[in-house]
């Protein structure tokens, strides 16, 4: 298994696609996706464009849908909810519903790799589920794709990529970023919340009173669910 880490979709090689892409947006899109599917959401469908989200979701029964929109860390007017994973942490809120979702970076990262044969999402909260999936499938090439922030590096996504890579004894690093990600994880694994509080997007969320979100997102291996793409842009809980 050759494993490449990319900090943001803009940094991936334009003419390539891996056998398996693991999309990571710890703060907060892939934490929210895992949480919603864990609590019984039927599926999560992602969009880069809010207008497209509103148009497509209009054909869905209102009682069976949640429109989730986030820009700059804040909920988008006209959507039902924003991107706080805490809002999706109950069966009464999400069970049986489809989440129509658009976020600043995470949903764009998913779109970059949506043509890969295997696409899953990971965050700290379901890291072990992603590790188990990679160990079982043994894809030849894997991209751990951070969502970053508008093309730039994000500490929280890279440390999660390192946490996954470090648990794969048979992997060969495909780029220097993979080696660096493992070092970042080894340095910070016992104090992830402190790291997230220093991260630029962590600080943005703290300014928006997102303390509880950071605490939730910094937990490791709390959910067994693995979101997996079944058609471009649509993710369900991996039935395997
Ligand atoms: C994103 O996609 O950039 C995020 O998940 C932002 C957030 O809601 O914290």
XYZ file of N, CA and C and ligand atoms in Angstrom:
729
model
N 0.851 -1.193 0.000
C 0.000 0.000 0.000
C 0.892 1.249 0.000
N 0.758 2.033 -1.080
C 1.527 3.280 -1.154
C 0.608 4.430 -0.745
N 1.064 5.164 0.238
C 0.180 6.128 0.866
C 0.689 7.568 0.696
N -0.148 8.392 0.117
C 0.187 9.802 -0.132
C -0.680 10.676 0.774
N -0.086 11.682 1.368
C -0.858 12.673 2.132
C -0.846 13.984 1.345
N -2.030 14.556 1.155
C -2.145 15.895 0.557
C -2.879 16.799 1.540
N -2.389 18.013 1.688
C -2.948 18.914 2.694
C -4.241 19.581 2.248
N -4.470 19.623 0.955
C -5.671 20.301 0.435
C -5.921 19.788 -0.980
N -7.162 19.847 -1.454
C -7.450 19.323 -2.807
C -6.616 20.005 -3.884
N -6.289 21.277 -3.689
C -5.508 22.030 -4.677
C -4.102 21.452 -4.845
N -3.620 20.674 -3.875
C -2.251 20.159 -3.929
C -2.159 18.773 -4.565
N -3.284 18.200 -4.961
C -3.234 16.860 -5.552
C -2.796 16.957 -7.012
N -2.099 15.929 -7.530
C -1.721 15.940 -8.945
C -2.966 15.877 -9.833
N -3.067 16.823 -10.762
C -4.311 17.009 -11.521
C -4.677 15.804 -12.372
N -3.677 15.077 -12.875
C -3.952 14.008 -13.844
C -3.985 12.621 -13.196
N -4.079 12.538 -11.892
C -4.060 11.228 -11.234
C -5.255 11.054 -10.307
N -5.567 9.789 -10.038
C -6.603 9.472 -9.054
C -6.155 8.165 -8.361
N -6.322 8.056 -7.056
C -5.838 6.852 -6.374
C -6.854 5.709 -6.426
N -6.430 4.524 -6.010
C -7.379 3.410 -5.883
C -8.371 3.697 -4.759
N -7.884 4.365 -3.722
C -8.764 4.697 -2.595
C -8.429 6.099 -2.084
N -9.455 6.920 -1.914
C -9.260 8.256 -1.336
C -9.953 8.307 0.026
N -9.218 8.801 1.013
C -9.779 9.013 2.353
C -9.807 10.526 2.564
N -10.993 11.091 2.569
C -11.127 12.548 2.698
C -11.263 12.900 4.182
N -10.479 13.892 4.590
C -10.399 14.253 6.017
C -10.708 15.742 6.183
N -11.672 16.045 7.038
C -11.929 17.437 7.436
C -12.364 17.397 8.899
N -11.379 17.257 9.761
C -11.655 17.013 11.182
C -12.488 18.157 11.765
N -12.158 19.393 11.416
C -12.923 20.578 11.851
C -13.618 21.161 10.613
N -14.871 20.722 10.292
C -15.628 19.782 11.040
C -16.415 18.824 10.133
N -16.278 19.012 8.811
C -17.228 18.322 7.910
C -17.219 16.808 8.050
N -16.023 16.192 8.095
C -16.061 14.718 8.129
C -16.383 14.200 9.529
N -16.205 15.026 10.555
C -16.714 14.654 11.886
C -18.245 14.691 11.864
N -18.797 15.714 11.231
C -20.263 15.836 11.132
C -20.855 14.702 10.298
N -20.215 14.366 9.184
C -20.730 13.282 8.321
C -20.755 11.966 9.103
N -19.660 11.659 9.802
C -19.621 10.407 10.585
C -20.700 10.417 11.662
N -20.883 11.557 12.306
C -21.861 11.654 13.395
C -23.281 11.461 12.861
N -23.601 12.139 11.762
C -24.960 12.025 11.203
C -25.256 10.586 10.778
N -24.289 9.929 10.142
C -24.536 8.547 9.700
C -24.589 7.600 10.900
N -23.789 7.870 11.907
C -23.831 7.037 13.116
C -25.210 7.111 13.768
N -25.821 8.276 13.759
C -27.141 8.438 14.389
C -28.285 8.150 13.416
N -27.969 7.536 12.288
C -29.026 6.970 11.452
C -29.447 7.773 10.244
N -28.691 8.802 9.873
C -29.042 9.506 8.631
C -29.025 8.498 7.483
N -29.946 8.665 6.538
C -30.037 7.724 5.401
C -28.806 7.856 4.514
N -28.358 9.077 4.272
C -27.186 9.336 3.425
C -26.796 10.797 3.611
N -25.584 11.096 3.154
C -25.137 12.487 3.102
C -24.796 12.773 1.641
N -25.376 13.832 1.100
C -25.105 14.201 -0.295
C -24.431 15.572 -0.286
N -23.261 15.648 -0.921
C -22.472 16.884 -0.784
C -22.501 17.720 -2.072
N -22.381 19.015 -1.870
C -22.422 19.997 -2.960
C -21.363 21.054 -2.703
N -20.727 21.542 -3.765
C -19.821 22.670 -3.547
C -20.604 23.981 -3.592
N -21.782 23.941 -4.194
C -22.527 25.165 -4.431
C -23.856 25.144 -3.658
N -24.114 26.181 -2.891
C -25.329 26.217 -2.059
C -26.596 26.254 -2.920
N -26.568 27.012 -4.015
C -27.775 27.105 -4.848
C -28.146 25.746 -5.426
N -27.112 24.987 -5.812
C -27.377 23.642 -6.341
C -27.948 22.745 -5.236
N -27.393 22.886 -4.035
C -27.921 22.114 -2.888
C -29.409 22.411 -2.695
N -29.756 23.699 -2.712
C -31.157 24.069 -2.467
C -32.057 23.544 -3.577
N -31.564 23.589 -4.832
C -32.392 23.145 -5.965
C -32.592 21.627 -5.915
N -31.516 20.868 -5.719
C -31.636 19.399 -5.730
C -32.467 18.922 -4.537
N -32.237 19.523 -3.376
C -32.936 19.046 -2.173
C -34.420 19.426 -2.199
N -34.797 20.375 -3.055
C -36.213 20.773 -3.140
C -37.085 19.606 -3.617
N -36.478 18.659 -4.339
C -37.238 17.497 -4.827
C -37.393 16.409 -3.774
N -36.815 16.608 -2.620
C -36.834 15.594 -1.557
C -37.930 15.970 -0.555
N -38.679 15.010 0.008
C -39.709 15.393 0.994
C -39.084 16.189 2.149
N -39.677 17.308 2.491
C -39.098 18.215 3.493
C -38.862 17.517 4.829
N -39.781 16.583 5.187
C -39.639 15.928 6.499
C -38.489 14.919 6.515
N -37.976 14.564 5.339
C -36.894 13.582 5.263
C -35.570 14.197 4.846
N -35.436 15.489 4.962
C -34.177 16.098 4.539
C -33.701 17.112 5.578
N -32.375 17.285 5.596
C -31.774 18.381 6.371
C -30.839 19.102 5.414
N -31.023 20.387 5.290
C -30.106 21.185 4.476
C -29.063 21.788 5.405
N -27.804 21.394 5.190
C -26.717 21.831 6.062
C -25.749 22.684 5.253
N -25.615 23.940 5.639
C -24.720 24.831 4.900
C -23.786 25.566 5.833
N -22.526 25.639 5.447
C -21.518 26.367 6.250
C -20.597 27.141 5.324
N -20.325 28.392 5.703
C -19.287 29.173 5.039
C -18.546 29.970 6.121
N -17.236 29.864 6.090
C -16.425 30.604 7.064
C -16.677 30.178 8.500
N -17.187 28.954 8.691
C -17.444 28.463 10.047
C -18.849 28.746 10.533
N -19.626 29.500 9.764
C -20.968 29.877 10.217
C -22.062 29.243 9.355
N -23.228 29.058 9.962
C -24.352 28.479 9.227
C -24.787 29.428 8.107
N -25.243 28.832 6.996
C -25.680 29.631 5.851
C -27.176 29.916 5.978
N -27.578 31.182 5.892
C -29.015 31.494 5.958
C -29.776 30.735 4.875
N -30.952 30.224 5.235
C -31.747 29.461 4.267
C -31.571 27.962 4.441
N -30.511 27.546 5.154
C -30.328 26.123 5.441
C -30.934 25.816 6.817
N -31.177 24.533 7.090
C -31.767 24.155 8.379
C -30.739 24.212 9.497
N -29.531 23.778 9.190
C -28.473 23.693 10.203
C -27.148 24.107 9.576
N -26.172 24.333 10.441
C -24.807 24.574 9.980
C -24.012 23.277 10.026
N -22.747 23.391 10.417
C -21.836 22.244 10.339
C -21.321 21.828 11.716
N -22.054 22.154 12.778
C -21.616 21.664 14.085
C -22.023 20.202 14.235
N -21.067 19.300 14.485
C -21.435 17.887 14.638
C -22.393 17.668 15.805
N -22.379 18.587 16.764
C -23.239 18.418 17.944
C -24.721 18.491 17.578
N -25.036 19.186 16.490
C -26.441 19.291 16.056
C -26.973 17.994 15.465
N -26.074 17.056 15.155
C -26.478 15.823 14.469
C -26.360 14.620 15.403
N -26.219 14.887 16.686
C -25.884 13.839 17.643
C -27.123 13.270 18.336
N -28.211 13.094 17.586
C -29.359 12.404 18.174
C -30.166 11.771 17.061
N -30.724 10.602 17.359
C -31.523 9.903 16.352
C -32.748 10.713 15.977
N -33.339 11.414 16.956
C -34.556 12.162 16.616
C -34.239 13.282 15.621
N -33.009 13.777 15.623
C -32.657 14.855 14.690
C -32.407 14.326 13.283
N -31.810 13.139 13.161
C -31.303 12.745 11.842
C -31.798 11.410 11.295
N -32.316 10.519 12.132
C -32.582 9.154 11.662
C -33.500 9.145 10.443
N -33.092 8.422 9.417
C -33.879 8.264 8.200
C -33.825 9.445 7.253
N -33.113 10.496 7.630
C -33.106 11.702 6.785
C -31.861 11.748 5.907
N -32.004 12.434 4.786
C -30.824 12.694 3.953
C -30.283 14.079 4.294
N -28.964 14.096 4.491
C -28.297 15.367 4.784
C -27.752 15.929 3.472
N -28.271 17.076 3.055
C -27.763 17.787 1.878
C -26.787 18.828 2.408
N -25.511 18.694 2.031
C -24.473 19.426 2.761
C -23.529 20.191 1.831
N -23.235 21.408 2.215
C -22.191 22.168 1.515
C -21.369 22.927 2.547
N -20.033 22.722 2.502
C -19.165 23.413 3.454
C -18.022 24.086 2.690
N -17.255 24.894 3.393
C -16.247 25.710 2.714
C -15.203 24.856 2.001
N -14.702 23.829 2.683
C -13.587 23.056 2.121
C -13.859 21.556 1.999
N -14.528 20.981 3.004
C -14.680 19.527 3.053
C -15.429 18.966 1.853
N -16.514 19.599 1.471
C -17.294 19.049 0.360
C -16.541 19.249 -0.967
N -15.705 20.285 -1.053
C -14.877 20.468 -2.262
C -13.826 19.364 -2.358
N -13.262 18.965 -1.223
C -12.268 17.883 -1.237
C -12.925 16.588 -1.714
N -14.152 16.349 -1.252
C -14.860 15.142 -1.701
C -15.086 15.177 -3.208
N -15.415 16.335 -3.722
C -15.653 16.420 -5.163
C -14.379 16.170 -5.963
N -13.237 16.563 -5.433
C -11.973 16.360 -6.160
C -11.707 14.882 -6.439
N -12.097 13.991 -5.518
C -11.755 12.567 -5.655
C -12.979 11.693 -5.941
N -14.078 12.306 -6.336
C -15.304 11.500 -6.420
C -15.256 10.438 -7.522
N -14.272 10.518 -8.426
C -14.162 9.481 -9.472
C -13.266 8.319 -9.046
N -12.714 8.352 -7.846
C -11.876 7.232 -7.379
C -12.752 5.998 -7.155
N -12.198 4.785 -7.359
C -13.007 3.573 -7.161
C -13.518 3.419 -5.729
N -12.739 3.857 -4.761
C -13.175 3.797 -3.361
C -12.978 5.184 -2.753
N -14.048 5.720 -2.179
C -13.957 7.021 -1.497
C -14.612 6.872 -0.131
N -13.869 7.171 0.913
C -14.422 7.155 2.274
C -14.028 8.465 2.957
N -14.680 8.741 4.087
C -14.265 9.917 4.852
C -13.803 9.479 6.238
N -12.904 10.287 6.798
C -12.378 9.974 8.131
C -12.182 11.253 8.914
N -12.233 11.095 10.237
C -11.919 12.165 11.183
C -11.333 11.467 12.406
N -10.923 12.220 13.393
C -10.404 11.538 14.592
C -11.452 10.618 15.193
N -12.694 11.069 15.157
C -13.767 10.372 15.860
C -14.033 8.971 15.308
N -13.711 8.732 14.023
C -13.897 7.390 13.445
C -12.607 6.887 12.795
N -11.484 7.321 13.299
C -10.184 6.972 12.704
C -9.994 5.457 12.586
N -10.325 4.721 13.643
C -10.059 3.274 13.615
C -10.883 2.585 12.531
N -12.091 3.087 12.285
C -12.919 2.501 11.222
C -12.230 2.668 9.864
N -11.592 3.806 9.646
C -10.869 4.031 8.387
C -9.646 3.117 8.299
N -8.946 2.966 9.404
C -7.775 2.076 9.436
C -8.207 0.642 9.114
N -9.277 0.180 9.768
C -9.748 -1.196 9.549
C -10.137 -1.412 8.087
N -10.763 -0.406 7.489
C -11.170 -0.502 6.084
C -9.943 -0.650 5.183
N -8.928 0.155 5.424
C -7.724 0.088 4.582
C -6.992 -1.240 4.777
N -6.971 -1.722 6.000
C -6.317 -3.013 6.260
C -7.066 -4.144 5.552
N -8.386 -4.042 5.505
C -9.182 -5.103 4.869
C -9.101 -5.027 3.344
N -9.136 -3.838 2.776
C -9.199 -3.687 1.304
C -7.819 -3.711 0.653
N -6.820 -3.300 1.375
C -5.444 -3.226 0.860
C -5.344 -2.581 -0.522
N -5.868 -1.384 -0.699
C -5.731 -0.733 -2.007
C -4.254 -0.418 -2.288
N -3.896 -0.465 -3.588
C -2.478 -0.242 -3.919
C -2.044 1.200 -3.660
N -2.865 2.146 -4.103
C -2.534 3.549 -3.843
C -3.653 4.195 -3.020
N -3.245 4.918 -2.000
C -4.203 5.592 -1.109
C -3.812 7.056 -1.004
N -4.800 7.924 -1.152
C -4.589 9.342 -0.821
C -5.308 9.632 0.486
N -4.580 10.154 1.450
C -5.216 10.744 2.635
C -5.302 12.230 2.330
N -6.493 12.665 1.994
C -6.669 14.020 1.461
C -7.271 14.938 2.510
N -6.451 15.824 3.030
C -6.952 16.849 3.933
C -7.762 17.877 3.145
N -8.713 18.490 3.829
C -9.504 19.518 3.155
C -8.830 20.874 3.246
N -7.991 21.049 4.292
C -7.276 22.315 4.428
C -8.226 23.484 4.598
N -7.684 24.658 4.323
C -8.540 25.855 4.352
C -8.224 26.694 3.125
N -9.132 26.674 2.169
C -8.984 27.420 0.917
C -7.596 27.209 0.292
N -7.217 25.961 0.205
C -5.964 25.599 -0.467
C -4.766 25.515 0.454
N -4.924 25.948 1.688
C -3.773 25.985 2.610
C -3.838 24.822 3.606
N -2.688 24.581 4.196
C -2.464 23.520 5.180
C -3.363 23.690 6.410
N -3.860 22.566 6.929
C -4.611 22.613 8.195
C -4.041 21.548 9.133
N -3.575 21.990 10.284
C -2.948 21.079 11.260
C -3.832 19.885 11.600
N -5.130 20.154 11.827
C -6.012 19.092 12.333
C -6.221 17.981 11.307
N -6.220 18.327 10.016
C -6.391 17.284 9.000
C -5.101 16.471 8.863
N -3.974 17.156 8.948
C -2.692 16.448 8.787
C -2.427 15.528 9.961
N -2.764 15.951 11.179
C -2.510 15.072 12.322
C -3.398 13.833 12.227
N -4.607 13.983 11.709
C -5.500 12.826 11.544
C -4.956 11.898 10.450
N -4.450 12.481 9.363
C -3.818 11.655 8.320
C -2.655 10.863 8.924
N -1.880 11.519 9.779
C -0.769 10.826 10.436
C -1.249 9.729 11.366
N -2.360 9.960 12.030
C -2.915 8.947 12.944
C -3.349 7.705 12.172
N -3.887 7.909 10.980
C -4.280 6.761 10.151
C -3.027 6.058 9.618
N -2.114 6.830 9.062
C -0.901 6.236 8.466
C -0.096 5.458 9.500
N -0.032 5.986 10.707
C 0.786 5.358 11.759
C 0.229 3.996 12.180
N -1.050 3.757 11.891
C -1.678 2.486 12.281
C -1.663 1.467 11.140
N -0.942 1.772 10.070
C -0.890 0.875 8.908
C 0.539 0.356 8.743
N 0.872 -0.757 9.384
C 2.262 -1.203 9.399
C 2.819 -1.522 8.015
N 1.951 -1.922 7.077
C 2.446 -2.334 5.751
C 2.557 -1.179 4.763
N 2.197 0.016 5.153
C 2.176 1.099 4.162
C 3.585 1.607 3.862
N 3.749 2.065 2.592
C 4.982 2.742 2.196
C 4.627 4.206 1.968
N 5.355 5.143 2.588
C 5.024 6.551 2.321
C 5.274 6.897 0.851
N 4.279 7.525 0.215
C 4.424 7.898 -1.194
C 4.974 9.295 -1.374
N 4.929 10.105 -0.317
C 5.506 11.456 -0.416
C 5.997 11.902 0.973
N 6.743 12.992 0.978
C 7.315 13.476 2.239
C 6.215 13.886 3.226
N 5.092 14.343 2.680
C 3.990 14.769 3.546
C 3.498 13.610 4.425
N 3.558 12.390 3.883
C 3.096 11.224 4.662
C 4.020 10.994 5.864
N 5.308 11.152 5.653
C 6.274 10.975 6.759
C 6.058 12.081 7.799
N 5.885 13.295 7.324
C 5.711 14.430 8.238
C 4.410 14.305 9.032
N 3.368 13.789 8.388
C 2.076 13.643 9.076
C 2.200 12.655 10.237
N 2.918 11.560 10.021
C 3.101 10.583 11.101
C 3.864 11.226 12.264
N 4.881 12.015 11.960
C 5.645 12.688 13.029
C 4.756 13.647 13.811
N 3.895 14.367 13.086
C 3.002 15.319 13.764
C 2.089 14.567 14.738
N 1.535 13.447 14.278
C 0.669 12.629 15.137
C 1.445 12.126 16.349
N 2.645 11.600 16.118
C 3.409 11.027 17.238
C 3.739 12.095 18.282
N 3.934 13.320 17.816
C 4.253 14.417 18.730
C 3.039 14.876 19.539
N 1.839 14.838 18.908
C 0.680 15.508 19.504
C -0.432 14.573 19.933
N -0.276 13.264 19.781
C -1.407 12.351 19.987
C -2.017 12.452 21.382
N -1.221 12.808 22.380
C -1.766 12.872 23.745
C -2.405 14.232 24.042
N -2.280 15.181 23.127
C -2.845 16.517 23.408
C -3.463 17.127 22.157
N -4.370 16.366 21.557
C -4.980 16.838 20.307
C -5.795 18.110 20.501
N -6.512 18.200 21.638
C -7.334 19.395 21.843
C -6.451 20.647 21.893
N -5.321 20.538 22.548
C -4.389 21.686 22.598
C -3.921 22.046 21.191
N -3.641 21.022 20.380
C -3.217 21.294 19.002
C -4.332 21.990 18.227
N -5.562 21.481 18.375
C -6.678 22.077 17.636
C -6.917 23.532 18.083
N -6.667 23.804 19.348
C -6.859 25.187 19.840
C -5.824 26.144 19.240
N -4.689 25.591 18.788
C -3.665 26.429 18.155
C -3.850 26.543 16.651
N -4.585 25.591 16.080
C -4.761 25.570 14.625
C -5.557 26.798 14.178
N -5.293 27.284 12.973
C -5.958 28.528 12.552
C -7.471 28.357 12.471
N -7.926 27.201 11.965
C -9.383 27.039 11.915
C -9.950 26.760 13.310
N -9.164 26.124 14.165
C -9.601 25.954 15.554
C -9.819 27.313 16.195
N -8.904 28.230 15.944
C -9.048 29.577 16.522
C -10.262 30.300 15.931
N -10.490 30.062 14.635
C -11.683 30.684 14.016
C -12.946 30.169 14.707
N -13.001 28.865 14.941
C -14.194 28.288 15.593
C -14.312 28.759 17.037
N -13.198 28.920 17.713
C -13.255 29.427 19.099
C -13.828 30.845 19.128
N -13.472 31.649 18.118
C -14.034 33.019 18.057
C -15.543 32.973 17.830
N -16.018 31.852 17.239
C -17.456 31.694 16.985
C -18.120 30.841 18.075
N -17.499 30.793 19.251
C -18.010 30.005 20.395
C -18.075 28.506 20.083
N -17.084 28.006 19.375
C -17.088 26.595 18.999
C -16.281 25.701 19.931
N -16.126 26.097 21.185
C -15.304 25.311 22.133
C -15.758 23.853 22.216
N -17.077 23.660 22.325
C -17.591 22.289 22.489
C -17.369 21.468 21.212
N -17.411 22.126 20.068
C -17.138 21.421 18.807
C -15.694 20.916 18.792
N -14.765 21.761 19.210
C -13.355 21.350 19.218
C -13.152 20.151 20.134
N -13.770 20.207 21.308
C -13.622 19.102 22.263
C -14.166 17.809 21.668
N -15.324 17.901 21.010
C -15.921 16.700 20.395
C -15.028 16.177 19.264
N -14.572 17.081 18.403
C -13.788 16.660 17.233
C -12.415 16.106 17.615
N -11.921 16.437 18.791
C -10.584 15.995 19.208
C -10.595 14.599 19.824
N -11.769 13.992 19.943
C -11.831 12.638 20.509
C -11.449 11.609 19.442
N -10.739 10.578 19.859
C -10.329 9.536 18.906
C -11.179 8.283 19.072
N -11.533 7.688 17.911
C -12.084 6.324 17.859
C -13.356 6.152 18.696
N -14.254 7.127 18.617
C -15.505 7.030 19.379
C -16.638 6.417 18.566
N -16.565 6.520 17.247
C -17.646 6.013 16.384
C -17.087 4.940 15.452
N -17.841 3.846 15.289
C -17.402 2.747 14.410
C -17.764 2.989 12.950
N -18.580 3.981 12.707
C -19.130 4.168 11.360
C -18.038 4.595 10.372
N -18.140 4.068 9.131
C -17.259 4.541 8.068
C -18.117 5.027 6.901
N -18.146 6.338 6.652
C -18.889 6.848 5.503
C -18.191 6.433 4.200
N -18.968 5.886 3.263
C -18.399 5.427 1.991
C -19.265 5.940 0.850
N -18.603 6.352 -0.227
C -19.331 6.903 -1.369
C -19.968 5.769 -2.181
N -21.262 5.914 -2.486
C -21.951 4.901 -3.297
C -22.219 5.409 -4.708
N -22.342 6.694 -4.885
C -22.408 7.318 -6.204
C -21.805 8.703 -6.011
N -21.379 9.367 -7.113
C -20.636 10.609 -6.919
C -21.328 11.590 -5.962
N -20.636 11.902 -4.867
C -21.143 12.882 -3.914
C -22.125 12.349 -2.900
N -22.442 11.051 -2.944
C -23.400 10.480 -1.978
C -22.685 9.451 -1.110
N -22.793 9.638 0.207
C -22.116 8.766 1.164
C -23.148 8.095 2.066
N -22.901 6.815 2.351
C -23.741 6.113 3.333
C -22.819 5.479 4.367
N -23.399 4.935 5.427
C -22.600 4.178 6.401
C -22.207 2.864 5.742
N -20.899 2.561 5.749
C -20.414 1.343 5.100
C -21.143 0.125 5.674
N -21.878 -0.612 4.838
C -22.641 -1.746 5.379
C -21.746 -2.920 5.773
N -20.488 -2.959 5.309
C -19.620 -4.133 5.570
C -19.241 -4.240 7.033
C -15.058 23.145 5.937
O -15.568 22.427 5.085
O -14.222 23.990 5.693
C -15.418 22.994 7.379
O -15.881 21.814 7.727
C -15.599 24.254 8.121
C -16.368 24.162 9.417
O -17.590 24.086 9.381
O -15.770 24.182 10.481
